[in-house]
Coordinates of C-alpha atoms and ligand atoms in Angstrom, one line a residue:
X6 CA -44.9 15.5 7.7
X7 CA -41.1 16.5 7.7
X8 CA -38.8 14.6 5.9
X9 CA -36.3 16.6 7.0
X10 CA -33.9 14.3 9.6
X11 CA -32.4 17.1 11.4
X12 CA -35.5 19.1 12.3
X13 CA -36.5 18.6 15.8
X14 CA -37.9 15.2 16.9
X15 CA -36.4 12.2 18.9
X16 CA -32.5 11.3 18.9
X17 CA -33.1 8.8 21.2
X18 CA -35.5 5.9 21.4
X19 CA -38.5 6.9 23.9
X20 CA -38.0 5.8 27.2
X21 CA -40.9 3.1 27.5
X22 CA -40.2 1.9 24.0
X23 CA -40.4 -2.1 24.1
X24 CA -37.9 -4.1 22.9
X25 CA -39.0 -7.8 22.5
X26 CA -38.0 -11.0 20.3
X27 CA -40.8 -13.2 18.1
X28 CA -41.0 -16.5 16.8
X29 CA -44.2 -18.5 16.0
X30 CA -45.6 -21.4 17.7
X31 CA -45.5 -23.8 14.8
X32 CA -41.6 -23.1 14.0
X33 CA -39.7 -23.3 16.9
X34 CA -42.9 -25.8 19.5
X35 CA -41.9 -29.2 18.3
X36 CA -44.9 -32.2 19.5
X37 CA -47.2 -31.0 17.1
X38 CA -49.8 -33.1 18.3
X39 CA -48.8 -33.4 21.7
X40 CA -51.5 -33.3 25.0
X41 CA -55.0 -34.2 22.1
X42 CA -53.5 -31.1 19.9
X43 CA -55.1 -31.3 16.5
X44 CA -53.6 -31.7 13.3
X45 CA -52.7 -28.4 11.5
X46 CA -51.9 -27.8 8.0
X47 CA -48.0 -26.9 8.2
X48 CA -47.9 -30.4 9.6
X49 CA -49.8 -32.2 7.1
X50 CA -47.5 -29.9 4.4
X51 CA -44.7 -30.5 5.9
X52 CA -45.4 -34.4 6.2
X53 CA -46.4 -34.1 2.0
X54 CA -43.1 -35.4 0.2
X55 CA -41.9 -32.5 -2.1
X56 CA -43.9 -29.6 -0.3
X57 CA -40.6 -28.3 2.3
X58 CA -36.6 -28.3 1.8
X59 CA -35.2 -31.6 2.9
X60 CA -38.3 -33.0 3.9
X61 CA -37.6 -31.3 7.3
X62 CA -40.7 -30.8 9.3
X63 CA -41.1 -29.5 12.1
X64 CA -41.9 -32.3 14.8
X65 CA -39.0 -31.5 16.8
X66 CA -38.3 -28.1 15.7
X67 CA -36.7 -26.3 18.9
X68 CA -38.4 -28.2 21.0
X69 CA -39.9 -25.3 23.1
X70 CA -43.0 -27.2 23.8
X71 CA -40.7 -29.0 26.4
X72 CA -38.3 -26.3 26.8
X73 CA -40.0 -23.3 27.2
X74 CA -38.9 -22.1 31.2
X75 CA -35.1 -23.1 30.1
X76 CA -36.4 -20.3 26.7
X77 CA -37.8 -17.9 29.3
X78 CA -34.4 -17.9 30.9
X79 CA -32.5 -16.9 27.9
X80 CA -35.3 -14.1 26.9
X81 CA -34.6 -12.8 30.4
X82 CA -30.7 -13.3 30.1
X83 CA -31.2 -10.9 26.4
X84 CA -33.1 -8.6 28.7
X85 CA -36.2 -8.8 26.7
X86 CA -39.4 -6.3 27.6
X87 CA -41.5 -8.4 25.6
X88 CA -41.9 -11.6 23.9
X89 CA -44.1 -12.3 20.2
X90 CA -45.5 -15.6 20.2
X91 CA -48.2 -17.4 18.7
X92 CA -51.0 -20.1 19.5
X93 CA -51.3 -23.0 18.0
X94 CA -55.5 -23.0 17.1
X95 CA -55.6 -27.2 17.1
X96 CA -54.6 -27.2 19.9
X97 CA -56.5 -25.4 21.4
X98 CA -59.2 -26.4 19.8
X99 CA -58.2 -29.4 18.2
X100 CA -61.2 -29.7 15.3
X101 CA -60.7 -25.6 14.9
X102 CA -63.8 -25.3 16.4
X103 CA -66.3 -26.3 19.6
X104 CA -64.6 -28.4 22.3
X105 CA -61.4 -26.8 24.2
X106 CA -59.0 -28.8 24.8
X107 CA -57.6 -27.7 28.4
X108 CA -54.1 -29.4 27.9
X109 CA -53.6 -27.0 25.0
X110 CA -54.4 -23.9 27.1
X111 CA -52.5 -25.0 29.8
X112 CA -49.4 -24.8 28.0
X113 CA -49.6 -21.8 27.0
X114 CA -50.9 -20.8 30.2
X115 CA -47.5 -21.6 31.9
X116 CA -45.7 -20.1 29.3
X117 CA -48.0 -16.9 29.9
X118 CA -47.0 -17.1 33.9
X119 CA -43.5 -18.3 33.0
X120 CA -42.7 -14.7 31.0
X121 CA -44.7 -12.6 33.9
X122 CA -41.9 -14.2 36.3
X123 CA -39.3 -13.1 34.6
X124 CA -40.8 -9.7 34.1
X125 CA -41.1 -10.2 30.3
X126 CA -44.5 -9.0 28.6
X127 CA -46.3 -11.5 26.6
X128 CA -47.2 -10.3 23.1
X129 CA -49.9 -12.8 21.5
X130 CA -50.3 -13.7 17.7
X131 CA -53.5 -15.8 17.2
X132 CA -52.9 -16.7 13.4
X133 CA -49.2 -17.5 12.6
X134 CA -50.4 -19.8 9.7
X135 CA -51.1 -23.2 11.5
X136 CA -54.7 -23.5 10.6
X137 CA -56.3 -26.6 12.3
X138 CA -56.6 -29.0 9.6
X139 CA -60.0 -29.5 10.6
X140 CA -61.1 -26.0 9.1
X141 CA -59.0 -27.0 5.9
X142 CA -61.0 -29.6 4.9
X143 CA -64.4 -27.3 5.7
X144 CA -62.7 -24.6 3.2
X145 CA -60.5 -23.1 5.1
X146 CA -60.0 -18.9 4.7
X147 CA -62.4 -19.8 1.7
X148 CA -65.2 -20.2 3.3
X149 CA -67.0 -17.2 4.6
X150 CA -67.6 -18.8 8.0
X151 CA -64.0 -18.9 9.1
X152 CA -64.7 -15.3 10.5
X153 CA -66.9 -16.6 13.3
X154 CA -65.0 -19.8 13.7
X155 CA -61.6 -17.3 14.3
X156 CA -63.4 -15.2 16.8
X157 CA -65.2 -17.7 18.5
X158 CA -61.3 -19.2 18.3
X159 CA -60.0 -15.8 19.8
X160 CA -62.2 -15.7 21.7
X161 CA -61.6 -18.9 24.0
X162 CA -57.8 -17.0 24.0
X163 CA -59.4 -14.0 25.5
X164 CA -60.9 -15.4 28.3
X165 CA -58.0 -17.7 29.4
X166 CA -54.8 -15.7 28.9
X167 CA -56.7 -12.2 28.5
X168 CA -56.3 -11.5 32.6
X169 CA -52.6 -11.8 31.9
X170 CA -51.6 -11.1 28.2
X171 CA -51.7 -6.6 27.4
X172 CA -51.1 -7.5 24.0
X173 CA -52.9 -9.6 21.1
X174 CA -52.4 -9.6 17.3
X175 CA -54.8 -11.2 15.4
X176 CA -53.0 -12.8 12.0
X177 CA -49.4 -12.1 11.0
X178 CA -48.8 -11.2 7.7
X179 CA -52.2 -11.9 5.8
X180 CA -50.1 -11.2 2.5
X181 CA -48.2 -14.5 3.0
X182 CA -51.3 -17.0 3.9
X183 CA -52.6 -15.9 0.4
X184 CA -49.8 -15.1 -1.9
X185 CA -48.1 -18.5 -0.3
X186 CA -50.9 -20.5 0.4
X187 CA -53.4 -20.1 -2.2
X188 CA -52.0 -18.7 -5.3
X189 CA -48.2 -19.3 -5.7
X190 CA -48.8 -22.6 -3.7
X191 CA -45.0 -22.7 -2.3
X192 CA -46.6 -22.8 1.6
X193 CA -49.4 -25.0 3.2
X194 CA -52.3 -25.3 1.9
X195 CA -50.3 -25.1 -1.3
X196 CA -53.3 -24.3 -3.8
X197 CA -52.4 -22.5 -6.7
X198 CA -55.4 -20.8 -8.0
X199 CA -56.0 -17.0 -8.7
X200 CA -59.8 -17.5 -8.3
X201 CA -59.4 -18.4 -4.8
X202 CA -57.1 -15.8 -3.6
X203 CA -59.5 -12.6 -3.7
X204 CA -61.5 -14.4 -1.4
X205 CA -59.1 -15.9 1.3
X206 CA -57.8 -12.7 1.2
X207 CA -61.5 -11.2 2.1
X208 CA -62.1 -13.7 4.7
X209 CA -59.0 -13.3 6.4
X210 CA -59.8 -9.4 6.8
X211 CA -63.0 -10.3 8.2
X212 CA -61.7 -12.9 10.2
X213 CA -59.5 -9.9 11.8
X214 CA -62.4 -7.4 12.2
X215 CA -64.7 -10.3 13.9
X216 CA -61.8 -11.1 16.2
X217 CA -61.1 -7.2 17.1
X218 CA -64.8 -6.8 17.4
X219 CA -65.2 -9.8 20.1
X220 CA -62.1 -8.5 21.9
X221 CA -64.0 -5.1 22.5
X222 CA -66.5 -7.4 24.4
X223 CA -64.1 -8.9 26.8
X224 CA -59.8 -7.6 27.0
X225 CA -59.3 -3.9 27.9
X226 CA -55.7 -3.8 26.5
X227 CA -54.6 -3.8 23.1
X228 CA -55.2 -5.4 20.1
X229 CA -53.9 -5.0 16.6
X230 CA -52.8 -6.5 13.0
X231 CA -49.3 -7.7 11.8
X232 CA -48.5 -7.2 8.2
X233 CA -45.7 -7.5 6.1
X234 CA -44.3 -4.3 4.2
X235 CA -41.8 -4.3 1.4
X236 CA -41.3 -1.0 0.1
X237 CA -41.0 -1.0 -4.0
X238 CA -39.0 0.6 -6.2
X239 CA -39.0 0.7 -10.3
X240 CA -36.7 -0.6 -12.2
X241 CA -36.6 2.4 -14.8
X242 CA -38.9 5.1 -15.3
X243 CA -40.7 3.3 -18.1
X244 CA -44.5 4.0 -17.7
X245 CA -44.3 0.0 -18.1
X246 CA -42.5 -0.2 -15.2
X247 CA -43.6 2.3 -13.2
X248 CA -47.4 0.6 -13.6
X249 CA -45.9 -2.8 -12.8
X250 CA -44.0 -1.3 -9.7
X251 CA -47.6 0.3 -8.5
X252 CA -49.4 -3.4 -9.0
X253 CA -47.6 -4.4 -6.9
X254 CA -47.5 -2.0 -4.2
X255 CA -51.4 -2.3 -4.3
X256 CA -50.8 -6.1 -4.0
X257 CA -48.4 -6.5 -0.9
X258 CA -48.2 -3.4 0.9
X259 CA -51.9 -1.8 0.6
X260 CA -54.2 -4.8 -0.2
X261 CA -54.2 -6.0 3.3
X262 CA -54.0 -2.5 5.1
X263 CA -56.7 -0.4 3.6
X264 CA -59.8 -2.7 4.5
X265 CA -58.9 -2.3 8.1
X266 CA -57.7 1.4 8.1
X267 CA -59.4 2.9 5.5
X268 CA -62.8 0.6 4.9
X269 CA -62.3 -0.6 0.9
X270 CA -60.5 -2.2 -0.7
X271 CA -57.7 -0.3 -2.8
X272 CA -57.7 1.0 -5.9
X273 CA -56.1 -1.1 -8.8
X274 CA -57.3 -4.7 -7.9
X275 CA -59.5 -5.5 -10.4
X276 CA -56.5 -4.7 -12.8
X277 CA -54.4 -7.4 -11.1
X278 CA -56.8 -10.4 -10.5
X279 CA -59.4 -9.4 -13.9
X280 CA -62.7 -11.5 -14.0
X281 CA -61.4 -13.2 -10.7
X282 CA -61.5 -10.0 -8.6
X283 CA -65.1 -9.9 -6.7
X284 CA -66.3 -7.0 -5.6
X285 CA -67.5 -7.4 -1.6
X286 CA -70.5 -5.7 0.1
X287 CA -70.2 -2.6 2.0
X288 CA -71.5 -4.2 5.3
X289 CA -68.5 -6.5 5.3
X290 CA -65.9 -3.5 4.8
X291 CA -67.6 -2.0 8.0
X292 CA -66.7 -5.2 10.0
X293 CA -63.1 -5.2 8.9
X294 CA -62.8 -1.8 9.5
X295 CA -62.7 -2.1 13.5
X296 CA -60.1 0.4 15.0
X297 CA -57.2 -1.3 16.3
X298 CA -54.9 0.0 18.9
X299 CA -51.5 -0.5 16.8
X300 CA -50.5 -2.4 13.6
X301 CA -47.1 -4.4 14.0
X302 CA -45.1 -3.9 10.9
X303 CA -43.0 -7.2 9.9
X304 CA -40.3 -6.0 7.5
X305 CA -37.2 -7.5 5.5
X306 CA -36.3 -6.4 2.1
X307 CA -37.2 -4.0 -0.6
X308 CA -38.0 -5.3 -4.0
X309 CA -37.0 -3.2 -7.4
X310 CA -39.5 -4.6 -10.2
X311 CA -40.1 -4.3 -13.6
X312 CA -42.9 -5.1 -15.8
X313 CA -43.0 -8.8 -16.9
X314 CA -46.2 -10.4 -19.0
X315 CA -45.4 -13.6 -17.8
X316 CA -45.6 -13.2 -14.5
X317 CA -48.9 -13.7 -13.2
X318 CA -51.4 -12.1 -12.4
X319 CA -49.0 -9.2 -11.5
X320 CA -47.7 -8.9 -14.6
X321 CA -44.7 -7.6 -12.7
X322 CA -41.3 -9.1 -11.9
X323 CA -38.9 -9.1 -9.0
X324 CA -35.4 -8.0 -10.0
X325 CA -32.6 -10.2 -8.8
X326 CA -30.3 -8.8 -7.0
X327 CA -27.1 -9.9 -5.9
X328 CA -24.0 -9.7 -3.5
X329 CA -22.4 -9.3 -0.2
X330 CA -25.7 -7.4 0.8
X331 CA -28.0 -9.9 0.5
X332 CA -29.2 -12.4 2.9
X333 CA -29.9 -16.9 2.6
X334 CA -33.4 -15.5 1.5
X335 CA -31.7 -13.8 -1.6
X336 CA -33.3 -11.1 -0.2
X337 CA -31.7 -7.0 -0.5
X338 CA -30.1 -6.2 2.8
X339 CA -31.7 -1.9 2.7
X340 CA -32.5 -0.4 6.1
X341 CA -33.4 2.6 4.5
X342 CA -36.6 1.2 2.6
X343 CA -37.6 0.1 6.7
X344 CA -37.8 4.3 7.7
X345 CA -39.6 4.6 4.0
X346 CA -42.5 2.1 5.5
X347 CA -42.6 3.4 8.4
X348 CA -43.3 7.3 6.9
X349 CA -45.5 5.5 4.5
X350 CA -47.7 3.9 6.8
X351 CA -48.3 7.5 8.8
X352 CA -48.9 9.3 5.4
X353 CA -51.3 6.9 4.2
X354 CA -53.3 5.8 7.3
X355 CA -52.2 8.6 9.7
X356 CA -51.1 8.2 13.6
X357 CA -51.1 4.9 14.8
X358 CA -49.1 3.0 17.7
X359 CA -46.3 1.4 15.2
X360 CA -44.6 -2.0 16.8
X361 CA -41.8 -3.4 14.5
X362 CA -42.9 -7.3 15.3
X363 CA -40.5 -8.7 12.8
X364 CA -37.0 -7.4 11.5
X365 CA -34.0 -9.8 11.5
X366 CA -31.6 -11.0 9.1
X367 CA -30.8 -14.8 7.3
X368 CA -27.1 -15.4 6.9
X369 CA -24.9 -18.1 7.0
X370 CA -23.4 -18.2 10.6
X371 CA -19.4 -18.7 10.8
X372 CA -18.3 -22.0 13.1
X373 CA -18.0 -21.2 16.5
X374 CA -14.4 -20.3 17.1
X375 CA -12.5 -22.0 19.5
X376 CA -14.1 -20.4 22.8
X377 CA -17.0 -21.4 21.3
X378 CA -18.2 -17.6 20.0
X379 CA -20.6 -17.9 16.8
X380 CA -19.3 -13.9 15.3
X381 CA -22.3 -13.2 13.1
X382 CA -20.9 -10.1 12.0
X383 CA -23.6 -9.3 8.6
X384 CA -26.8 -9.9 11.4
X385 CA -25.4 -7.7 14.0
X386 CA -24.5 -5.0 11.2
X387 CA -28.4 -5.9 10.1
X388 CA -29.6 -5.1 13.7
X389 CA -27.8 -1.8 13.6
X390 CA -28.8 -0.5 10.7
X391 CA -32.3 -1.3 11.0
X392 CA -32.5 -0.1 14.5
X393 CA -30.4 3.3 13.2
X394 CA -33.5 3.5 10.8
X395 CA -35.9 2.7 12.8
X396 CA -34.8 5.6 15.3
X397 CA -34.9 8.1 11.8
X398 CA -38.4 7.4 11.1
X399 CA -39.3 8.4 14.9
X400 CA -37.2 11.4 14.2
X401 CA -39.4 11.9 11.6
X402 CA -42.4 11.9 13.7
X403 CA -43.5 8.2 13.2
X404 CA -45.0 6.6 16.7
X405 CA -42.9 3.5 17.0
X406 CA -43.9 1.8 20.2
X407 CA -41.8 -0.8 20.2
X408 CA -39.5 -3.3 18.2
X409 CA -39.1 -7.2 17.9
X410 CA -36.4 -9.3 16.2
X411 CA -36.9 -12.0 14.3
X412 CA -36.4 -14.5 15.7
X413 CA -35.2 -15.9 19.6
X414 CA -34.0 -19.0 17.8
X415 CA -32.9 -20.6 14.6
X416 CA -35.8 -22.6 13.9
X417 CA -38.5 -24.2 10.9
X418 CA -38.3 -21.4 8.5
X419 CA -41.4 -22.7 6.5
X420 CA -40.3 -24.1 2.7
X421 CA -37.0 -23.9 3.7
X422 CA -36.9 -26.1 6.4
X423 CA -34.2 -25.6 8.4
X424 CA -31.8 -24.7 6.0
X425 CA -32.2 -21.3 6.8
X426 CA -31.2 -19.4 10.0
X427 CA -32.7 -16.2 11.6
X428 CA -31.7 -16.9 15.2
X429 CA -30.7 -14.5 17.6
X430 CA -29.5 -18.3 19.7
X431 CA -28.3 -20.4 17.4
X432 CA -30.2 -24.1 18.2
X433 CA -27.8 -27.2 17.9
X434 CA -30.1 -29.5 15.8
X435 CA -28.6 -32.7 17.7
X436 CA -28.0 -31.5 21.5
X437 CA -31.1 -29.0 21.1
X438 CA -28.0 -26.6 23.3
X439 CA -28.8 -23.0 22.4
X440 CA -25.8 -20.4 22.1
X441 CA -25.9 -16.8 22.1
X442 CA -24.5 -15.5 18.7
X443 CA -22.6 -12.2 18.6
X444 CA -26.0 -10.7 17.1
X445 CA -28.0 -11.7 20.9
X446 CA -24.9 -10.2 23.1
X447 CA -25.5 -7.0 20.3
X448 CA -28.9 -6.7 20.8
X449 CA -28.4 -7.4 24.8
X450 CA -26.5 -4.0 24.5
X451 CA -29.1 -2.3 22.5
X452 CA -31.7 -3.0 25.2
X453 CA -29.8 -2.4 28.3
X454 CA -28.5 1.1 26.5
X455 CA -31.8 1.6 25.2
X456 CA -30.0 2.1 22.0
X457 CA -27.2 4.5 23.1
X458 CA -24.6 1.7 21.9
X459 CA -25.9 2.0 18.3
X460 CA -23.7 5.5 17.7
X461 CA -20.5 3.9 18.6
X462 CA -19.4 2.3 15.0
X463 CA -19.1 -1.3 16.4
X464 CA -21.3 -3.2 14.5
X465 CA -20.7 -1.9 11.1
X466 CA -20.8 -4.3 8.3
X467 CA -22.8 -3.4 5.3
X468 CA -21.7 0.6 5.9
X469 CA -23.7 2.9 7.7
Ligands
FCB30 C1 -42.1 -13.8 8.0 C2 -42.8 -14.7 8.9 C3 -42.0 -15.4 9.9 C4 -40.6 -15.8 9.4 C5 -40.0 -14.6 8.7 C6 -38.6 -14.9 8.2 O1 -42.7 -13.7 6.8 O2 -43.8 -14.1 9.6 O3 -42.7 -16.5 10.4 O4 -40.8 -16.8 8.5 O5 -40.8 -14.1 7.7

């Protein structure tokens, strides 16, 4: 591979690429349990006193359960190819598994038809973390059934939006649901508990392969995996550090990207988890490694780390950084480390379809000025220079297919409640009004210019 940016190669973005917006059905639907919808687990977290920022939850959220065609209007006002979404399982199935519960499909049926109206592809996450609480209570991703209960789940999906949908993902960002969910506790189901997250880890990857596997039966089009990637860098060339900064590249970038791509799991695990590592049969490796049509790539931040004995299991440490480069997240504004992924994932796992399916910045939006204009100068100087470096690692030879900000709205960001914003509209929490930020007309331009508009310096915030 060259890593030469001037040698040959794309200056342009390819002419089908797809430019869409995400978001995920728990964080911006609202009416959680709405039409016989099941109960899922970011509502029963969310409802826990002391679990999310504020106590905010996200029962209203943007309300797009009711507001979905006015949504679809705005997606088509940005100009959108595509649109990310996700299913809620419960309700769809509100005990997680056996009966379907038609009002559930029906909504997301119209939103399906809505989108094709306005020309706007619908991209389809089935996992965006709200697991039915139903399955919680059987185990959830510890219990090795949840693989068949997700595919029979998927499938149900297939066979009622399949005709209609090109595009599926199975689970967004495995690495969160475990690291979050069952060892660091900070997101639903909130254990804390480094025995059990080897093995939600393993079930969610074969969870994944089941669901790929069952899609082969039914949809012709595409399916993939979304997973986060944060590139790390040492803090010194210490061998301390250096070990540390490999941990926990095993840990976030490769632990959840090898069993699909490569059939094991990687090297280095055993030294992070110790006795509570288990070592899982080869016929399971064989299910998870299903080939997928593309992975979508969620990416944020870097993280510089150094070796720290009391953090566990890791025994490595995040490095604070700080300043005007940094987003509400405290997390490193560096588009750079986004073409570094990008290369990496081609070096490592060789030439697969790439989709950015999240990229989008956290800042703290100015007042609207007088004419009502919400200037969000650092997120539309974020877009650029993630775009600019998307566009370098295509130069580069990378197949990037497509690219998705995060997110349409401001909406629930998780822990954080709403305290947070990653909107592309900002959301009015009273009115529910949505306005276009300065970062939406942006990215408007960067569609309809297919990214021409990105070499003129308007835009620049952070430098490039
Ligand atoms: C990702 C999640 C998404 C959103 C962004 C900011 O990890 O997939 O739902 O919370 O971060």
């Amino acid at each position: 591979m060259t890593m030469n940016p001037t040698a040959g190669g794309a200056t342009s973005f390819p002419e089908k690429f797809l430019w869409g917006a995400a978001t995920s059905a728990y964080q911006i639907e609202g009416s959680p349990l709405a039409d016989g919808a099941g109960m899922n687990i970011w509502h029963r977290f969310s409802h826990t006193p002391g679990r999310v920022k504020g106590g905010d939850t996200g029962d209203l959220a943007c309300d797009h359960y009711r507001r979905f065609a006015e949504d679809v209007e705005w997606m088509a006002r940005l100009g959108l190819d595509s649109y990310r979404f996700s299913l809620a399982w419960a309700r769809i199935l509100p005990e997680g598994l056996g009966r379907v519960n038609a009002k559930g499909i029906d909504f997301y049926s119209r939103l399906v038809d809505q989108l094709l109206t306005r020309g706007i592809e619908p991209c389809v996450t089935l996992f965006h973390w709200d697991l039915p609480v139903a399955l919680d209570d059987r185990g959830g991703w510890l219990n090795p059934d949840i693989a068949h209960w997700f595919a029979d789940y998927a499938e149900v999906c297939f066979r009622a939006l399949g005709d209609r949908v090109p595009m599926w993902a199975t689970l967004n960002e495995p690495w969160v649901v475990v690291d979050g969910g069952y060892l660091y506790g900070v997101n639903a189901p909130g254990h804390r508990n480094l025995y059990e997250a080897p093995i939600a880890a393993h079930h969610l990857m074969r969870a994944h392969g089941a669901a790929v596997q069952r899609y082969r039966g039914i949809g012709k089009q595409k399916i993939g995996l979304v997973v986060n990637l944060e590139p790390k860098d040492a803090a010194s060339e210490s061998a301390e550090d250096l070990a540390a900064t490999t941990r926990a590249d095993v840990y976030m970038n490769q632990q959840y990207l090898d069993p699909p791509m490569l059939g094991r799991a990687p090297d280095g695990m055993r030294e992070i988890y110790g006795d509570a590592w288990v070592e899982f049969p080869a016929e399971d490796f064989a299910l998870i490694r299903q080939p997928i049509d593309f992975l979508g790539i969620n990416y944020y931040t870097r993280s510089i780390m150094k070796h720290d004995d009391a953090t566990w299991p890791m025994r490595a440490a995040k490095v604070r950084t700080e300043g005007p480069g940094h987003m509400q997240t405290g997390w490193e504004v560096h588009a750079e480390s986004l073409t570094r992924a990008l290369c990496w994932v081609k070096e490592r796992y060789g030439d697969i379809p790439l989709y950015i399916t999240e990229n989008g910045g956290a800042f703290d939006d100015p007042s609207p000025t007088a004419d009502g204009r919400i200037d969000d100068a650092q997120r539309v100087s974020y877009y650029r220079e993630h775009l600019l470096a998307t566009l370098e690692a295509i130069r580069r030879g990378v197949d990037v297919r497509g690219y998705f900000a995060w997110s349409l709205l401001d909406n629930f960001e998780w822990a954080s409640g709403y305290a947070i914003t990653f909107g592309l509209l900002h959301v009015d929490p009273a009115t529910q009004a949505r306005t276009m930020k300065a970062s939406a007309e942006y990215y408007r331009e960067v569609i309809r210019t297919n990214g021409a508009v990105l070499a003129d310096g308007s835009g620049a915030v952070f430098g490039s």
